[in-house]
CSV table of N, CA and C in Angstrom, one decimal:
chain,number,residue,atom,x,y,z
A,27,UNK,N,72.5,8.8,-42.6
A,27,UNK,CA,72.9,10.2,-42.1
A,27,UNK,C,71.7,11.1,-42.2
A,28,UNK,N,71.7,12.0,-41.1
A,28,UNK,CA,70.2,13.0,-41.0
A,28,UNK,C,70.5,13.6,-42.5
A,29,UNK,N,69.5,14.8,-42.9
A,29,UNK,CA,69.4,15.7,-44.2
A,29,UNK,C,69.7,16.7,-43.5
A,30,UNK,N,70.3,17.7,-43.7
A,30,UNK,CA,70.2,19.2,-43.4
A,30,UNK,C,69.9,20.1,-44.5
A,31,UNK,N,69.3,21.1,-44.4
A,31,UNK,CA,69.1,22.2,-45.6
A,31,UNK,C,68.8,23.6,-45.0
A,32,UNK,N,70.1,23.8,-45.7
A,32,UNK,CA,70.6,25.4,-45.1
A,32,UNK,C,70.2,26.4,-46.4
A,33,UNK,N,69.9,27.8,-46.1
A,33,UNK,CA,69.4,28.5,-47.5
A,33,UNK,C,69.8,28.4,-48.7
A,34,UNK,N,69.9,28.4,-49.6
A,34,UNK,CA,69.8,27.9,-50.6
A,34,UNK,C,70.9,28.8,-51.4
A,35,UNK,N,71.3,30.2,-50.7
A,35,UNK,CA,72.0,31.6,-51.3
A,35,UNK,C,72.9,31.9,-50.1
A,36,UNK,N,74.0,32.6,-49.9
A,36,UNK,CA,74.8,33.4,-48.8
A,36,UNK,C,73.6,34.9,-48.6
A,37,UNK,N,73.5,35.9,-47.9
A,37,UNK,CA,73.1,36.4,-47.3
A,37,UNK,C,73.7,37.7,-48.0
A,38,UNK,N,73.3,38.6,-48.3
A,38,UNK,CA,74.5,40.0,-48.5
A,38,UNK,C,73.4,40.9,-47.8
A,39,UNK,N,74.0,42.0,-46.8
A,39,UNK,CA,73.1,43.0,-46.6
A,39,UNK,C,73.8,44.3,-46.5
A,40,UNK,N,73.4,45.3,-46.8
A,40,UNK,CA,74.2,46.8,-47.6
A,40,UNK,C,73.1,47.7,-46.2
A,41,UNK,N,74.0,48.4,-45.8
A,41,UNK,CA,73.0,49.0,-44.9
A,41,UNK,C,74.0,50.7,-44.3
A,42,UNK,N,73.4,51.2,-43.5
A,42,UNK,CA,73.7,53.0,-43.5
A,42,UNK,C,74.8,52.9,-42.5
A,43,UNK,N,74.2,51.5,-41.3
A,43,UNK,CA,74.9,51.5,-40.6
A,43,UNK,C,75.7,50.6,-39.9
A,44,UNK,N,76.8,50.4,-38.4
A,44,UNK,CA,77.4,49.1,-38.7
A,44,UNK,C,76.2,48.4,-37.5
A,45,UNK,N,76.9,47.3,-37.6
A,45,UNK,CA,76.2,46.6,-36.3
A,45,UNK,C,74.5,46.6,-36.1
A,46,UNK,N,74.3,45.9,-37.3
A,46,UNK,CA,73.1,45.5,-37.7
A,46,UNK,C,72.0,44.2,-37.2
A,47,UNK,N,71.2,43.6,-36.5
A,47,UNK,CA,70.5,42.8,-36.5
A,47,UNK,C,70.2,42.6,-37.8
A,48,UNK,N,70.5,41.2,-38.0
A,48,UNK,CA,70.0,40.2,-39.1
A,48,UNK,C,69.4,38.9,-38.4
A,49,UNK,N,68.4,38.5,-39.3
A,49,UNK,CA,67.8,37.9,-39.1
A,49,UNK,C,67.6,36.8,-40.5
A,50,UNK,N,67.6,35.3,-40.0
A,50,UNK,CA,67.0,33.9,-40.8
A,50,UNK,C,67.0,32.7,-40.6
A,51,UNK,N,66.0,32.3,-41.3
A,51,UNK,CA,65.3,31.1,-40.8
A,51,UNK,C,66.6,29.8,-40.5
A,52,UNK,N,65.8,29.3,-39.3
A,52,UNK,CA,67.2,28.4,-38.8
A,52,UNK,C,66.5,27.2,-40.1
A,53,UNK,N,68.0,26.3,-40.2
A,53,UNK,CA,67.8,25.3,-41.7
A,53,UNK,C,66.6,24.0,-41.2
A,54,UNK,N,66.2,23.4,-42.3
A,54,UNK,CA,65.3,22.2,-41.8
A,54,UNK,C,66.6,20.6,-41.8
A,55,UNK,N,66.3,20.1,-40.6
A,55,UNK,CA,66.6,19.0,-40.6
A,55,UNK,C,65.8,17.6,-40.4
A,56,UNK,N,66.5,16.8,-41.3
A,56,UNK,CA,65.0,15.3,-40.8
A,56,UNK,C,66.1,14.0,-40.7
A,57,UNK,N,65.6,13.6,-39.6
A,57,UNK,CA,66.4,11.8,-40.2
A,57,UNK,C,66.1,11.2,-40.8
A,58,UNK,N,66.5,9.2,-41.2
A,58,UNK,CA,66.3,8.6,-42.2
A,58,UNK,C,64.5,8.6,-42.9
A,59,UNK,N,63.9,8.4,-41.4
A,59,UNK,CA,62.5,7.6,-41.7
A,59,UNK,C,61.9,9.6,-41.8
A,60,UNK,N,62.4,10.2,-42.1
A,60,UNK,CA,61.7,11.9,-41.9
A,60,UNK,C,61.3,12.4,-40.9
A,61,UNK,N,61.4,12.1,-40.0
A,61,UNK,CA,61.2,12.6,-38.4
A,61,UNK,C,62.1,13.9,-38.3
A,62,UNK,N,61.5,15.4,-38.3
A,62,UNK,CA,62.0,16.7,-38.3
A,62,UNK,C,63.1,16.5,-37.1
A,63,UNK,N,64.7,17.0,-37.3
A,63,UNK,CA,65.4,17.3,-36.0
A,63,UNK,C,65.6,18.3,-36.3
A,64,UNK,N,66.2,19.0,-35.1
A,64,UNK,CA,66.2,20.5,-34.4
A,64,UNK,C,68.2,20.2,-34.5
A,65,UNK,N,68.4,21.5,-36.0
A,65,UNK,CA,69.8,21.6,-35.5
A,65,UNK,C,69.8,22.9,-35.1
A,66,UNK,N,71.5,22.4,-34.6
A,66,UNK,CA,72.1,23.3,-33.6
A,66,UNK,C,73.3,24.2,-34.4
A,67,UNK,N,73.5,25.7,-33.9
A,67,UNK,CA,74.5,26.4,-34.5
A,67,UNK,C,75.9,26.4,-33.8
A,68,UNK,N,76.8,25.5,-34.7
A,68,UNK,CA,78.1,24.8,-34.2
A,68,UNK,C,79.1,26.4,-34.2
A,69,UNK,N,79.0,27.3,-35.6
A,69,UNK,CA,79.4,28.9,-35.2
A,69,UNK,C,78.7,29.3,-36.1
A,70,UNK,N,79.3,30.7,-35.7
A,70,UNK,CA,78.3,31.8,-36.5
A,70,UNK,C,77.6,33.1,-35.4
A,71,UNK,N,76.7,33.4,-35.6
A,71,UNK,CA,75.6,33.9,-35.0
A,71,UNK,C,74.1,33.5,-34.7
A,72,UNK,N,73.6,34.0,-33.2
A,72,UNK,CA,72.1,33.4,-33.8
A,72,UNK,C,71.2,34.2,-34.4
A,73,UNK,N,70.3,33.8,-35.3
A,73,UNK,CA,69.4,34.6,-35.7
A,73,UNK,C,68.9,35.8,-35.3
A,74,UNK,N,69.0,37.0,-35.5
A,74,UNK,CA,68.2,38.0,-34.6
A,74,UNK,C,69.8,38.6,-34.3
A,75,UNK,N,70.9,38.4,-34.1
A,75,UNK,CA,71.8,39.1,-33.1
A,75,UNK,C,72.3,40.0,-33.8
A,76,UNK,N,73.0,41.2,-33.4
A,76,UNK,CA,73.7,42.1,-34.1
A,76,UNK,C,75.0,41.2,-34.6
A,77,UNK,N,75.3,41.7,-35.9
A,77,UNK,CA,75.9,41.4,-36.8
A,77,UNK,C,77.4,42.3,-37.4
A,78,UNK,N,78.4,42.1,-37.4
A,78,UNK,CA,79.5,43.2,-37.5
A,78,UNK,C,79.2,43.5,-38.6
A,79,UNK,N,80.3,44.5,-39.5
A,79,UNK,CA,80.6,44.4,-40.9
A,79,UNK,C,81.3,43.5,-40.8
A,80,UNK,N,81.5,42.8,-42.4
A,80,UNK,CA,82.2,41.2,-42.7
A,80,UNK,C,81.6,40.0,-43.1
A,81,UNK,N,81.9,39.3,-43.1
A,81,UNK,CA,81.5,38.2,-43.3
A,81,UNK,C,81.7,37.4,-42.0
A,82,UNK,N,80.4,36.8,-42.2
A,82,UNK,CA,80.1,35.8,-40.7
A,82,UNK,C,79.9,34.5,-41.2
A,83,UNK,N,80.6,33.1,-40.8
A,83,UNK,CA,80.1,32.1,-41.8
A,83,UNK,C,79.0,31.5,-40.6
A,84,UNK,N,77.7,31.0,-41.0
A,84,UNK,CA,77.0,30.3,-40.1
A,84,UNK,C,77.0,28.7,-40.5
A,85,UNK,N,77.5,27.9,-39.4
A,85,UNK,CA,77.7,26.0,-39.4
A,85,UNK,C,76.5,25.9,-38.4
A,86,UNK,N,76.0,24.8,-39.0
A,86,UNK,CA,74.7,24.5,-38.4
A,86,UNK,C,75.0,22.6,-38.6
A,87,UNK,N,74.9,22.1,-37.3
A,87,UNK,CA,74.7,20.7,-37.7
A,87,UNK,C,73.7,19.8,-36.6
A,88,UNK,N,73.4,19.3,-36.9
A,88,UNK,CA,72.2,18.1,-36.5
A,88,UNK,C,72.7,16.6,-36.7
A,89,UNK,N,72.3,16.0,-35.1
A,89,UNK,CA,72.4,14.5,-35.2
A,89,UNK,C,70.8,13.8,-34.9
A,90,UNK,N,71.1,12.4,-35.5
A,90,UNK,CA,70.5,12.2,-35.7
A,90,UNK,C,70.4,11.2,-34.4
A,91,UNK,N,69.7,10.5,-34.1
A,91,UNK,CA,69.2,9.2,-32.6
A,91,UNK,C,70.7,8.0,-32.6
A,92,UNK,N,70.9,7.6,-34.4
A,92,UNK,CA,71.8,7.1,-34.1
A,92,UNK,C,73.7,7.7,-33.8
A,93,UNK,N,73.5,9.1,-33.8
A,93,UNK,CA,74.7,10.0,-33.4
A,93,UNK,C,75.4,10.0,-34.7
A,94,UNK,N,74.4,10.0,-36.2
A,94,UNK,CA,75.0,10.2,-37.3
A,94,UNK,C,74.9,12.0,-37.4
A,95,UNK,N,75.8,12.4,-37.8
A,95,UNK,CA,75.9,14.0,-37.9
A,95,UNK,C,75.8,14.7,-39.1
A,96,UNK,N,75.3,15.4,-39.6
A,96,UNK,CA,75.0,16.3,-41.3
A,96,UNK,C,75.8,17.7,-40.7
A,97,UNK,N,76.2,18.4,-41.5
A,97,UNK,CA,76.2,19.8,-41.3
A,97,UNK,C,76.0,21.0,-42.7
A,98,UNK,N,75.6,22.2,-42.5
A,98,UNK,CA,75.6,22.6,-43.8
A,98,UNK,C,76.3,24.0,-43.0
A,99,UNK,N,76.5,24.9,-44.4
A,99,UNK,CA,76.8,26.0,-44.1
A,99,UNK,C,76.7,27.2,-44.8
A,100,UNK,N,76.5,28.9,-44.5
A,100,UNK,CA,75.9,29.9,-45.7
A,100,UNK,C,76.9,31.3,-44.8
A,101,UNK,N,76.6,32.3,-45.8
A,101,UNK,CA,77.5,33.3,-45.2
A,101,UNK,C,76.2,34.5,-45.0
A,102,UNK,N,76.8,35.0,-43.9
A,102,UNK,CA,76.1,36.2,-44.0
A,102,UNK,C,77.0,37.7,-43.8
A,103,UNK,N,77.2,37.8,-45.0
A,103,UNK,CA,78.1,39.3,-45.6
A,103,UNK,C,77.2,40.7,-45.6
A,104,UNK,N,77.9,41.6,-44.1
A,104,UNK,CA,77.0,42.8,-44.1
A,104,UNK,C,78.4,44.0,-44.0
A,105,UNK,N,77.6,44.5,-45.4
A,105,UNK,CA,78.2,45.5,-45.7
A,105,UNK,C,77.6,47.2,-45.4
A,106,UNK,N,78.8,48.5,-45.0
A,106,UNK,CA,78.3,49.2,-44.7
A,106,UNK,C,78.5,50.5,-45.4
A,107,UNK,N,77.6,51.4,-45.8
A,107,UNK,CA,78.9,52.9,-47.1
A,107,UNK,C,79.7,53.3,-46.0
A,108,UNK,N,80.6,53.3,-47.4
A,108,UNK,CA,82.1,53.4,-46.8
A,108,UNK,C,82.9,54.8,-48.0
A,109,UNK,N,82.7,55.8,-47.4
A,109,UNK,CA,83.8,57.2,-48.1
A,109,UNK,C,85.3,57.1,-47.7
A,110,UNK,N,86.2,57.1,-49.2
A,110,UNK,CA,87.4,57.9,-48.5
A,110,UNK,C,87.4,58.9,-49.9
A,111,UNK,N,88.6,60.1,-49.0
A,111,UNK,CA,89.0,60.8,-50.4
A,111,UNK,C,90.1,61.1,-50.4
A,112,UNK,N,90.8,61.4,-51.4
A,112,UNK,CA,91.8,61.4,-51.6
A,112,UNK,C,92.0,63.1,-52.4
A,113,UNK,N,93.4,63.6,-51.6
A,113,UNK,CA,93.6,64.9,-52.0
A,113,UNK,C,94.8,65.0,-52.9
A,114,UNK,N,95.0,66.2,-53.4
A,114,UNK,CA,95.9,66.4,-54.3
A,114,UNK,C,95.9,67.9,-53.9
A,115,UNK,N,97.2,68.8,-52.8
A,115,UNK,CA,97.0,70.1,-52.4
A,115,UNK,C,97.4,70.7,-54.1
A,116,UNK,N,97.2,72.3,-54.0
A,116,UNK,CA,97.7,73.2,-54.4
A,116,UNK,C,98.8,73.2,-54.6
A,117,UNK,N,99.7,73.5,-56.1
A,117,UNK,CA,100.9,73.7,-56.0
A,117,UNK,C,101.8,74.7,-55.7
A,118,UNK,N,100.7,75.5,-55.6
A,118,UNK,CA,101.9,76.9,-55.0
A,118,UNK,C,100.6,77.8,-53.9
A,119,UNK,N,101.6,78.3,-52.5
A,119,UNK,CA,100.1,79.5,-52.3
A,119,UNK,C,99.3,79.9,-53.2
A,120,UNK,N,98.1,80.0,-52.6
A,120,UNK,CA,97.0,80.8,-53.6
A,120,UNK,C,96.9,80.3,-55.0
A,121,UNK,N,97.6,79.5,-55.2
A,121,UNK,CA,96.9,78.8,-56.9
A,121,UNK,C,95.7,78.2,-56.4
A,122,UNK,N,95.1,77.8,-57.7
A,122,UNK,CA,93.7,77.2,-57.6
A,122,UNK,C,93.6,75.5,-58.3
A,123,UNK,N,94.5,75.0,-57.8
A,123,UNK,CA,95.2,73.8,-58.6
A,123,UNK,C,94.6,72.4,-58.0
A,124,UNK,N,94.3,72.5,-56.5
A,124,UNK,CA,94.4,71.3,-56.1
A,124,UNK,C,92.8,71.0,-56.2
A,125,UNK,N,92.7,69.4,-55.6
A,125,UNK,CA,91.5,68.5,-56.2
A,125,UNK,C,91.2,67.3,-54.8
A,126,UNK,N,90.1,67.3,-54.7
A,126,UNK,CA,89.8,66.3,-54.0
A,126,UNK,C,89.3,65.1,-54.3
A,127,UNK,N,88.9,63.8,-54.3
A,127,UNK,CA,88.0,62.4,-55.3
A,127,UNK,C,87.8,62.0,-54.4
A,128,UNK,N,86.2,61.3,-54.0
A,128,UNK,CA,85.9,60.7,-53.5
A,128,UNK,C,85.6,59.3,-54.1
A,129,UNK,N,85.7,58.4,-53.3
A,129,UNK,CA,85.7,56.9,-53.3
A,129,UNK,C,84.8,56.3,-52.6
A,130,UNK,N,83.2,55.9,-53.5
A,130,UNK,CA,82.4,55.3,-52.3
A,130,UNK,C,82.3,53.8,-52.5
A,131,UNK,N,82.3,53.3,-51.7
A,131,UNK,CA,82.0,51.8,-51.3
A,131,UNK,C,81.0,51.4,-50.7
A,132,UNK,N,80.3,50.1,-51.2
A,132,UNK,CA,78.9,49.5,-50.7
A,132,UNK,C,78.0,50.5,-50.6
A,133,UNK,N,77.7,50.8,-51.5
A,133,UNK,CA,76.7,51.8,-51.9
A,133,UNK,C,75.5,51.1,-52.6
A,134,UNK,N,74.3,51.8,-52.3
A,134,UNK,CA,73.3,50.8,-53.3
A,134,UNK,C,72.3,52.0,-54.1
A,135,UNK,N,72.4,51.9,-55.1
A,135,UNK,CA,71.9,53.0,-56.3
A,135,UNK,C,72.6,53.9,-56.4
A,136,UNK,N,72.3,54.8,-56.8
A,136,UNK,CA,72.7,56.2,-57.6
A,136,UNK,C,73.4,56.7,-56.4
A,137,UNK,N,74.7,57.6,-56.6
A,137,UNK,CA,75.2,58.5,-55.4
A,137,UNK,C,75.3,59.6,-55.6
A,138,UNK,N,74.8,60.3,-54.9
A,138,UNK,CA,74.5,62.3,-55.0
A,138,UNK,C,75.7,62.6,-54.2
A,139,UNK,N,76.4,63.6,-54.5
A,139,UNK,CA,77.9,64.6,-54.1
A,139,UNK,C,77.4,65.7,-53.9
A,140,UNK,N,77.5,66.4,-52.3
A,140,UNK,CA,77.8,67.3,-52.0
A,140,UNK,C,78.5,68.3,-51.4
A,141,UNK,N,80.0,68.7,-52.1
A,141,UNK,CA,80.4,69.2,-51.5
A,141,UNK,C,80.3,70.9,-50.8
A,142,UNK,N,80.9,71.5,-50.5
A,142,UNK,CA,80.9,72.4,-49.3
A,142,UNK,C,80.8,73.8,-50.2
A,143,UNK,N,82.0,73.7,-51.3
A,143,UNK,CA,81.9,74.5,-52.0
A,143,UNK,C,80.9,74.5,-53.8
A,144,UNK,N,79.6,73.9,-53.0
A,144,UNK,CA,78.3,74.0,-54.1
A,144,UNK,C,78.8,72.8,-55.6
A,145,UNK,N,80.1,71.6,-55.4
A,145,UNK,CA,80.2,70.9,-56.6
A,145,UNK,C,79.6,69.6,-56.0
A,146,UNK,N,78.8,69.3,-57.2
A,146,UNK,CA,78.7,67.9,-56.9
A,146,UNK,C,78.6,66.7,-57.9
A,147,UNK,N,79.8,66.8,-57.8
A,147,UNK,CA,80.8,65.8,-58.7
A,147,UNK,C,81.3,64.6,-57.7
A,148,UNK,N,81.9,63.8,-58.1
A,148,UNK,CA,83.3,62.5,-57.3
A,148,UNK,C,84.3,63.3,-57.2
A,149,UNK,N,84.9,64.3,-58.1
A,149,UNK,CA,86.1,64.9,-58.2
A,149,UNK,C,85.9,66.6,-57.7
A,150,UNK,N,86.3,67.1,-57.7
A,150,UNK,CA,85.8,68.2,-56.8
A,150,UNK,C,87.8,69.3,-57.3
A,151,UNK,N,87.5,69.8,-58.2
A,151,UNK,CA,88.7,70.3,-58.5
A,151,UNK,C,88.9,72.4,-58.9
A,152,UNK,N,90.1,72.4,-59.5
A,152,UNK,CA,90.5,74.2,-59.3
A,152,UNK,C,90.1,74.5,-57.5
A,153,UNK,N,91.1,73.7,-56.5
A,153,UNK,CA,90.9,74.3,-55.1
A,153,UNK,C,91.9,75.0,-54.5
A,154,UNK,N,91.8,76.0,-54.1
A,154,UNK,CA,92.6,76.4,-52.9
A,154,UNK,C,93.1,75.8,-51.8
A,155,UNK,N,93.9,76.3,-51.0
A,155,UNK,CA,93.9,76.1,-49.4
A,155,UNK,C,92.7,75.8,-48.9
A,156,UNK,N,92.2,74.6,-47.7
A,156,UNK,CA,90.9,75.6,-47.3
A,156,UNK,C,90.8,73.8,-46.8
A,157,UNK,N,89.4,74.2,-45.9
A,157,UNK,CA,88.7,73.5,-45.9
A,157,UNK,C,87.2,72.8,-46.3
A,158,UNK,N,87.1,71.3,-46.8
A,158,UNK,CA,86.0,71.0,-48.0
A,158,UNK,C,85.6,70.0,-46.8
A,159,UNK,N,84.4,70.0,-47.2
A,159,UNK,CA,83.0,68.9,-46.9
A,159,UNK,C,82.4,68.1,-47.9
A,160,UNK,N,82.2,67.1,-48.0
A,160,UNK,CA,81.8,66.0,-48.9
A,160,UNK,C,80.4,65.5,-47.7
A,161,UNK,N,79.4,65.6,-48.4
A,161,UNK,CA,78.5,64.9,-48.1
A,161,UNK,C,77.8,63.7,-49.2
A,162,UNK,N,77.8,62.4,-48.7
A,162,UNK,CA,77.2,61.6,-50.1
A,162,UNK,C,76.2,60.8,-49.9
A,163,UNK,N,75.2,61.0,-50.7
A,163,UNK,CA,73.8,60.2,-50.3
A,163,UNK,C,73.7,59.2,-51.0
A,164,UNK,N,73.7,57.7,-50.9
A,164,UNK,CA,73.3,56.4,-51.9
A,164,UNK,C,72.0,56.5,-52.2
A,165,UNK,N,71.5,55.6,-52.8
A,165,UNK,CA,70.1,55.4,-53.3
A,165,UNK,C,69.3,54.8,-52.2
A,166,UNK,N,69.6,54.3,-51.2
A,166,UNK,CA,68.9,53.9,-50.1
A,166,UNK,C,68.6,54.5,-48.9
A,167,UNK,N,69.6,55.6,-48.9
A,167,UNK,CA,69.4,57.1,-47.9
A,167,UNK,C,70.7,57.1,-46.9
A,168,UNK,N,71.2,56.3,-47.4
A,168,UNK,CA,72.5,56.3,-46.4
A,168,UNK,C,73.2,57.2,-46.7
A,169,UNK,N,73.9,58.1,-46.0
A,169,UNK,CA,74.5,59.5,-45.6
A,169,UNK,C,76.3,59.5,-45.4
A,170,UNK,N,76.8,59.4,-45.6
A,170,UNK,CA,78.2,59.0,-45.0
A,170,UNK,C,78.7,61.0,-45.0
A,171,UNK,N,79.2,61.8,-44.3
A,171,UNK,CA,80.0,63.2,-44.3
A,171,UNK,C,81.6,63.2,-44.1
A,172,UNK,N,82.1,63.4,-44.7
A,172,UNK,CA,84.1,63.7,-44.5
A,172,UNK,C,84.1,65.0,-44.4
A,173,UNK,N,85.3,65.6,-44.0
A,173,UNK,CA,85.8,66.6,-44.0
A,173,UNK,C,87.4,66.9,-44.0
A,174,UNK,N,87.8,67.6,-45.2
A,174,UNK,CA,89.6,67.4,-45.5
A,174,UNK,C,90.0,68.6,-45.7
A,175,UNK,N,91.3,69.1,-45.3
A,175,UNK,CA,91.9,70.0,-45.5
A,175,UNK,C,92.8,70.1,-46.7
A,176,UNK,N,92.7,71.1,-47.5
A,176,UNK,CA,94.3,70.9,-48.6
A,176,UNK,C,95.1,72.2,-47.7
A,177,UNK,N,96.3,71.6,-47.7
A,177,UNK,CA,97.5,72.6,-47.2
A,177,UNK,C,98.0,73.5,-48.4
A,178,UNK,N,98.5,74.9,-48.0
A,178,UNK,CA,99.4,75.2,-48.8
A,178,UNK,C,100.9,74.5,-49.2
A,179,UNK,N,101.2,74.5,-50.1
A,179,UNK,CA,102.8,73.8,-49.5
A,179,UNK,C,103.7,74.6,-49.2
């Protein structure tokens, strides 16, 4: 049966935004006596193409002269920052009670909070009625902005 050798790791890529071009090396294949074959991508993506968020699995397989077949397989997991927040209104008009938290996901390094009214915290609390802006910067420059309202009740 041919050899196949697919990367050696799954793929992770953390990025600002979705729908990304990724890119990598197609795998080495050889038959018995070492004669390099050219495999083919059975699914997946090709190298170079835009990429969703998710996981993509790439199958790659190669035959060999005598129609013996190898296949290998790697993932390529691209991930994008991802904000939500979660509110907590005011419990009465005009109190200063309620709170907002943000939640970031796929983030890579340190994350800076800025919300609207000068806190920058995850929690963002003593709020009013009103409308808040969360802006959140990761360590790689990616930017994600929300914007939420707390109601009176």
């Amino acid at each position: 049966a041919p050899f196949i050798n697919c990367l050696s790791q799954d793929i992770l890529i953390t990025d600002c935004q979705a729908d990304r071009r990724i890119t990598f090396s197609t795998p080495e294949a050889f038959d018995n006596c070492g004669d390099a074959l050219m495999p083919t991508l059975e699914s997946g993506l090709t190298s170079g193409s835009v990429f969703p968020p998710g996981i993509t699995e790439q199958v790659f397989v190669v035959e060999d002269a005598s129609g013996n077949q190898s296949r290998c397989s790697f993932e390529v997991e691209f991930r994008i920052l991802e904000l939500e927040l979660e509110t907590d209104a005011p419990s009465c008009n005009s109190f200063a009670d309620g709170s907002i938290s943000a939640t970031v996901t796929n983030s890579s390094g340190t994350i800076f909070y800025n919300w609207s009214n000068d806190v920058q915290t995850r929690i963002n609390t003593g709020l009013t009625a009103g409308t808040y802006m969360l802006t959140v910067v990761d360590g790689q420059g990616c930017t994600q902005i929300e914007e939420v309202v707390l109601e009176e009740p």
